C-alpha cells in the first residue's frame, strides 16, 4: 500500500494506470474510518477485481463545512486509518494536505467551484446551504486526480449520492457511481465518524434516529398510505422523548428525484437530521 499526498503525484499514477488499462475503484472519505467505510472498500475491490487498484482518499474538505461547523474538531487518526486500509487491501491512500486541494497563492487563489443547482437545495441543503457545493467541488477534483472507473458512495448520505450521480451525468464524468448500503451498529445506530462526539447518554439518545425510521417503516408497511404530515408529527414526538435531541428536519421523498411526497407508501425514502447535544446526525431508509 502507498500513501500519496500531492495532487500531481496522484494524477501521474492514475494516468499510468489508465495507459496500462488497469481498472480503478475509488472510495472518497474524510477519514476516521469505520466498518461503513470498509464495506465501500470491499465493494470497490469486488468491482475492479484482484488486478484492479482501489484508492481511498482521506481529506477533511474545508469547503463543505460552514464557519460554524466542526471542521477543526473533526476526528482524525491517520495511523489507525492506514492500518485498516492495509488490512482491507487498499492499494493507495490519497491524503492530500489542505493547501494541496485549494491553493491560496496571492493573486491566484482557488476560485472555481462545481454547483449542482436543484437537488442540493433540498433537505441537507436547507440546513447547510453551502455544504453540497463543497462536496461536488471536491469530488469533481478527486475524480480528475484519481481517474476512477468506479466510485463507491454510502447510502448513509443518500442525498449526497444522488447529487454526485447528477453531477456525473450533467458533466459527463466517465465514472460509474455505485451506492452501497448503510452499515449500522448492533443497536441500529448508523455508523458515522461523528458518533465519536457522543457521550454515553447521548449515544443512547442517538437511537431516536433509527427508531424513528423503523417506526415509520412498520407503519407504512402495515397500513394504508399515511400522510407525510402525520408521519412527521409522529417522528417529532418520538425525537422529543430524548432530552438532548432536537429534530432538524424529517423528509419523505421520491428516491430518484428527491421530490417531496405528501402521500407516503412503501418505496418512498425517509431521511432525517437530528441534533443530539451539539452533534448533528443523519440517517435515512426506504420505507
Ligand atoms: P465520510 O467519511 O463520512 O465523508 O464518508 C465517506 C463515505 O462513506 C461516504 O460515501 C459515506 O456515505 C460513506 N459512509 C459513511 N458512513 C457509512 C455507513 N454507516 N455505511 C455505509 N457507508 C457509509
Coordinates of C-alpha atoms and ligand atoms in Angstrom, one line a residue:
X1 CA 0.0 0.0 0.0
X2 CA 1.2 3.5 -0.9
X3 CA 0.2 6.9 0.6
X4 CA 0.2 9.7 -1.9
X5 CA -0.1 13.3 -0.6
X6 CA 0.2 15.5 -3.6
X7 CA -2.4 16.1 -6.4
X8 CA 0.3 15.9 -9.1
X9 CA 1.7 12.5 -7.9
X10 CA -1.9 11.1 -7.7
X11 CA -2.8 12.2 -11.2
X12 CA 0.5 10.9 -12.6
X13 CA -0.1 7.5 -11.0
X14 CA -3.7 7.4 -12.2
X15 CA -2.6 8.3 -15.8
X16 CA -0.1 5.5 -15.7
X17 CA -2.8 3.0 -14.6
X18 CA -5.1 4.4 -17.4
X19 CA -2.4 3.8 -20.0
X20 CA -2.0 0.2 -18.7
X21 CA -5.7 -0.4 -18.8
X22 CA -5.8 -1.0 -15.0
X23 CA -9.3 -0.8 -13.5
X24 CA -9.6 1.8 -10.7
X25 CA -12.2 1.8 -7.9
X26 CA -12.4 4.8 -5.7
X27 CA -13.7 5.5 -2.2
X28 CA -13.7 9.1 -1.1
X29 CA -13.8 9.7 2.7
X30 CA -12.9 12.2 5.4
X31 CA -11.1 9.5 7.4
X32 CA -11.6 8.2 10.9
X33 CA -12.6 5.1 9.2
X34 CA -15.3 2.6 10.5
X35 CA -16.9 -0.5 9.2
X36 CA -19.2 1.5 6.9
X37 CA -16.2 2.9 5.0
X38 CA -14.6 -0.5 4.9
X39 CA -17.7 -2.0 3.3
X40 CA -17.3 0.5 0.5
X41 CA -13.7 -0.6 0.1
X42 CA -14.8 -4.2 -0.2
X43 CA -17.4 -3.3 -2.8
X44 CA -14.8 -1.4 -4.8
X45 CA -12.4 -4.4 -4.7
X46 CA -15.2 -6.7 -5.8
X47 CA -16.0 -4.4 -8.7
X48 CA -12.4 -3.9 -10.0
X49 CA -11.2 -7.4 -9.3
X50 CA -7.8 -8.6 -7.9
X51 CA -5.8 -7.0 -10.7
X52 CA -7.5 -3.6 -10.3
X53 CA -6.5 -0.8 -7.9
X54 CA -8.5 0.5 -5.0
X55 CA -7.8 4.1 -4.0
X56 CA -9.3 5.5 -0.8
X57 CA -9.0 9.2 -0.2
X58 CA -8.8 10.8 3.2
X59 CA -9.5 14.5 3.1
X60 CA -11.4 16.7 5.6
X61 CA -12.7 19.1 3.0
X62 CA -12.9 22.6 4.4
X63 CA -15.2 23.7 1.5
X64 CA -18.1 21.6 2.8
X65 CA -18.0 22.9 6.3
X66 CA -19.7 26.2 7.2
X67 CA -17.7 28.5 9.5
X68 CA -19.9 27.5 12.5
X69 CA -19.4 23.7 11.9
X70 CA -16.9 21.2 13.2
X71 CA -14.0 21.4 10.7
X72 CA -11.2 21.8 13.3
X73 CA -12.8 19.3 15.7
X74 CA -13.4 16.6 13.1
X75 CA -11.8 13.4 14.3
X76 CA -8.6 12.3 12.7
X77 CA -6.3 9.3 13.2
X78 CA -4.2 8.7 10.1
X79 CA -2.2 5.8 11.6
X80 CA -5.3 3.9 12.5
X81 CA -6.9 4.6 9.2
X82 CA -3.8 3.4 7.3
X83 CA -3.8 0.1 9.3
X84 CA -7.4 -0.5 8.5
X85 CA -6.8 0.2 4.8
X86 CA -3.8 -2.1 4.6
X87 CA -5.8 -4.9 6.2
X88 CA -8.6 -4.3 3.6
X89 CA -6.3 -4.5 0.7
X90 CA -6.4 -0.8 -0.3
X91 CA -3.7 -0.1 -2.9
X92 CA -3.3 3.7 -2.4
X93 CA -4.4 6.1 0.2
X94 CA -4.7 9.6 -1.3
X95 CA -4.3 12.0 1.6
X96 CA -3.6 15.5 0.3
X97 CA -2.8 18.4 2.6
X98 CA -5.3 21.3 2.7
X99 CA -3.2 23.7 0.5
X100 CA -2.8 20.9 -2.0
X101 CA -6.5 20.9 -2.9
X102 CA -7.2 24.7 -2.6
X103 CA -4.0 26.6 -3.3
X104 CA -4.1 30.1 -1.8
X105 CA -1.3 31.7 -3.8
X106 CA -1.7 35.5 -3.6
X107 CA -3.3 36.8 -6.7
X108 CA -4.0 33.2 -8.0
X109 CA -6.1 31.6 -5.2
X110 CA -8.5 28.8 -5.9
X111 CA -11.7 30.3 -7.4
X112 CA -13.6 27.7 -9.3
X113 CA -16.5 25.6 -7.8
X114 CA -18.9 23.0 -9.1
X115 CA -22.5 23.6 -8.1
X116 CA -25.5 21.3 -8.6
X117 CA -28.5 23.6 -8.5
X118 CA -31.6 21.5 -7.8
X119 CA -31.1 18.5 -5.5
X120 CA -28.6 20.5 -3.4
X121 CA -31.3 22.9 -2.3
X122 CA -33.5 20.3 -0.5
X123 CA -33.1 18.7 2.9
X124 CA -29.5 18.9 4.0
X125 CA -29.1 21.9 1.7
X126 CA -31.7 23.9 3.5
X127 CA -29.9 23.4 6.8
X128 CA -26.4 23.6 5.3
X129 CA -26.7 25.9 2.3
X130 CA -23.0 25.8 1.3
X131 CA -22.4 22.1 2.1
X132 CA -23.1 20.4 -1.2
X133 CA -21.1 22.9 -3.3
X134 CA -18.1 21.9 -1.2
X135 CA -18.9 18.2 -1.8
X136 CA -19.4 18.5 -5.6
X137 CA -16.3 20.6 -6.0
X138 CA -14.1 18.2 -4.0
X139 CA -15.5 15.1 -5.6
X140 CA -15.0 16.6 -9.1
X141 CA -11.4 17.4 -8.2
X142 CA -10.8 14.0 -6.8
X143 CA -12.3 12.3 -9.9
X144 CA -9.9 14.3 -12.0
X145 CA -6.9 13.2 -9.8
X146 CA -7.8 9.6 -9.3
X147 CA -9.4 9.0 -12.7
X148 CA -11.6 6.1 -11.4
X149 CA -13.7 3.9 -13.5
X150 CA -15.9 3.2 -10.4
X151 CA -16.6 5.3 -7.3
X152 CA -18.4 3.9 -4.3
X153 CA -20.5 6.0 -2.0
X154 CA -22.6 5.1 1.0
X155 CA -26.4 5.2 1.2
X156 CA -26.0 6.7 4.6
X157 CA -25.5 10.1 2.8
X158 CA -28.4 9.4 0.4
X159 CA -28.8 12.9 -0.9
X160 CA -25.1 13.3 -1.4
X161 CA -25.1 10.1 -3.6
X162 CA -28.0 11.4 -5.6
X163 CA -26.2 14.8 -6.2
X164 CA -23.0 13.0 -7.2
X165 CA -24.9 10.9 -9.7
X166 CA -26.5 14.0 -11.1
X167 CA -23.1 15.8 -11.3
X168 CA -21.6 12.8 -13.1
X169 CA -24.4 12.7 -15.6
X170 CA -24.5 16.5 -16.1
X171 CA -20.8 17.0 -16.5
X172 CA -20.1 13.7 -18.4
X173 CA -17.6 12.3 -15.9
X174 CA -16.6 8.8 -17.2
X175 CA -17.2 7.3 -13.7
X176 CA -19.7 4.7 -12.7
X177 CA -21.3 5.7 -9.3
X178 CA -22.1 2.8 -7.0
X179 CA -24.1 3.2 -3.8
X180 CA -23.6 0.7 -1.0
X181 CA -26.0 0.1 1.9
X182 CA -25.7 1.8 5.3
X183 CA -23.8 -0.1 7.9
X184 CA -25.2 0.0 11.5
X185 CA -24.1 -0.7 15.0
X186 CA -25.9 -3.7 16.6
X187 CA -28.5 -1.5 18.2
X188 CA -29.3 0.3 14.9
X189 CA -27.3 3.5 15.1
X190 CA -25.9 4.2 11.6
X191 CA -22.1 4.2 11.8
X192 CA -20.5 7.6 11.5
X193 CA -17.2 9.2 12.3
X194 CA -19.3 11.9 14.2
X195 CA -20.6 9.3 16.7
X196 CA -17.3 9.8 18.4
X197 CA -18.5 13.1 19.7
X198 CA -21.4 11.5 21.7
X199 CA -21.1 10.9 25.4
X200 CA -22.6 7.7 26.9
X201 CA -26.1 9.2 27.4
X202 CA -26.1 10.9 24.0
X203 CA -25.1 7.7 22.4
X204 CA -28.3 6.1 23.8
X205 CA -30.4 9.1 22.8
X206 CA -28.9 8.9 19.3
X207 CA -31.0 5.7 18.8
X208 CA -34.0 8.0 18.1
X209 CA -33.0 8.3 14.5
X210 CA -33.0 4.6 13.7
X211 CA -36.1 4.1 15.9
X212 CA -38.0 6.9 14.1
X213 CA -37.1 5.3 10.7
X214 CA -38.2 1.8 11.9
X215 CA -41.4 3.2 13.4
X216 CA -42.3 4.8 10.1
X217 CA -41.3 1.7 8.2
X218 CA -43.5 -0.5 10.2
X219 CA -46.4 1.9 10.0
X220 CA -46.2 2.2 6.2
X221 CA -45.6 -1.5 5.5
X222 CA -48.6 -2.5 7.6
X223 CA -51.4 0.0 6.9
X224 CA -52.9 2.3 4.3
X225 CA -50.7 5.1 2.9
X226 CA -50.0 7.7 5.6
X227 CA -49.7 11.4 5.1
X228 CA -46.2 12.9 5.4
X229 CA -47.6 15.5 7.8
X230 CA -48.8 12.7 10.1
X231 CA -45.6 10.8 10.0
X232 CA -43.6 14.0 10.5
X233 CA -45.6 14.6 13.7
X234 CA -45.0 11.1 14.9
X235 CA -41.3 11.4 14.3
X236 CA -41.2 14.8 16.1
X237 CA -43.0 13.2 19.1
X238 CA -40.5 10.3 19.2
X239 CA -37.5 12.6 19.0
X240 CA -38.9 14.8 21.7
X241 CA -38.7 11.9 24.2
X242 CA -34.9 12.2 24.1
X243 CA -34.0 15.2 26.3
X244 CA -30.9 16.2 24.3
X245 CA -32.3 15.5 20.9
X246 CA -33.6 18.2 18.6
X247 CA -35.2 17.4 15.2
X248 CA -33.7 19.4 12.4
X249 CA -35.8 18.0 9.6
X250 CA -37.6 14.9 8.5
X251 CA -38.4 14.4 4.8
X252 CA -40.4 11.9 2.7
X253 CA -39.4 11.9 -0.9
X254 CA -39.0 10.1 -4.2
X255 CA -35.7 8.2 -4.1
X256 CA -34.8 9.0 -7.7
X257 CA -35.8 12.7 -8.0
X258 CA -35.8 13.6 -4.3
X259 CA -39.1 15.3 -4.9
X260 CA -41.1 15.6 -1.6
X261 CA -44.1 13.2 -1.3
X262 CA -47.3 14.1 0.5
X263 CA -48.6 10.5 0.5
X264 CA -46.2 8.0 1.9
X265 CA -46.3 4.5 0.6
X266 CA -43.8 1.6 0.6
X267 CA -40.8 2.6 -1.6
X268 CA -40.8 6.2 -0.5
X269 CA -37.5 7.3 1.0
X270 CA -37.4 8.9 4.5
X271 CA -34.5 10.9 5.8
X272 CA -33.9 12.9 9.0
X273 CA -31.4 15.0 10.7
X274 CA -31.3 15.3 14.5
X275 CA -29.0 17.3 16.8
X276 CA -28.0 15.2 19.8
X277 CA -26.4 17.7 22.1
X278 CA -24.2 19.6 19.6
X279 CA -23.7 16.7 17.3
X280 CA -25.7 16.7 14.1
X281 CA -26.6 13.1 13.0
X282 CA -28.4 12.0 9.8
X283 CA -30.0 8.7 8.7
X284 CA -32.4 7.5 6.1
X285 CA -34.2 4.4 4.9
X286 CA -36.5 3.2 2.2
X287 CA -40.0 2.7 3.7
Ligands
LIG1 P1 -17.4 10.4 5.3 O1 -16.0 10.0 5.7 O2 -18.4 10.5 6.4 O3 -17.4 11.6 4.4 O4 -18.0 9.2 4.4 C1 -17.3 8.7 3.3 C2 -18.2 7.7 2.6 O5 -18.5 6.7 3.4 C3 -19.5 8.4 2.0 O6 -19.8 7.8 0.8 C4 -20.5 7.9 3.1 O7 -21.8 7.8 2.6 C5 -19.9 6.5 3.4 N1 -20.4 6.1 4.7 C6 -20.4 6.8 5.9 N2 -21.0 6.2 6.9 C7 -21.4 5.0 6.3 C8 -22.1 3.9 6.8 N3 -22.5 3.8 8.1 N4 -22.4 2.9 6.0 C9 -22.0 2.9 4.7 N5 -21.4 3.9 4.2 C10 -21.1 5.0 5.0

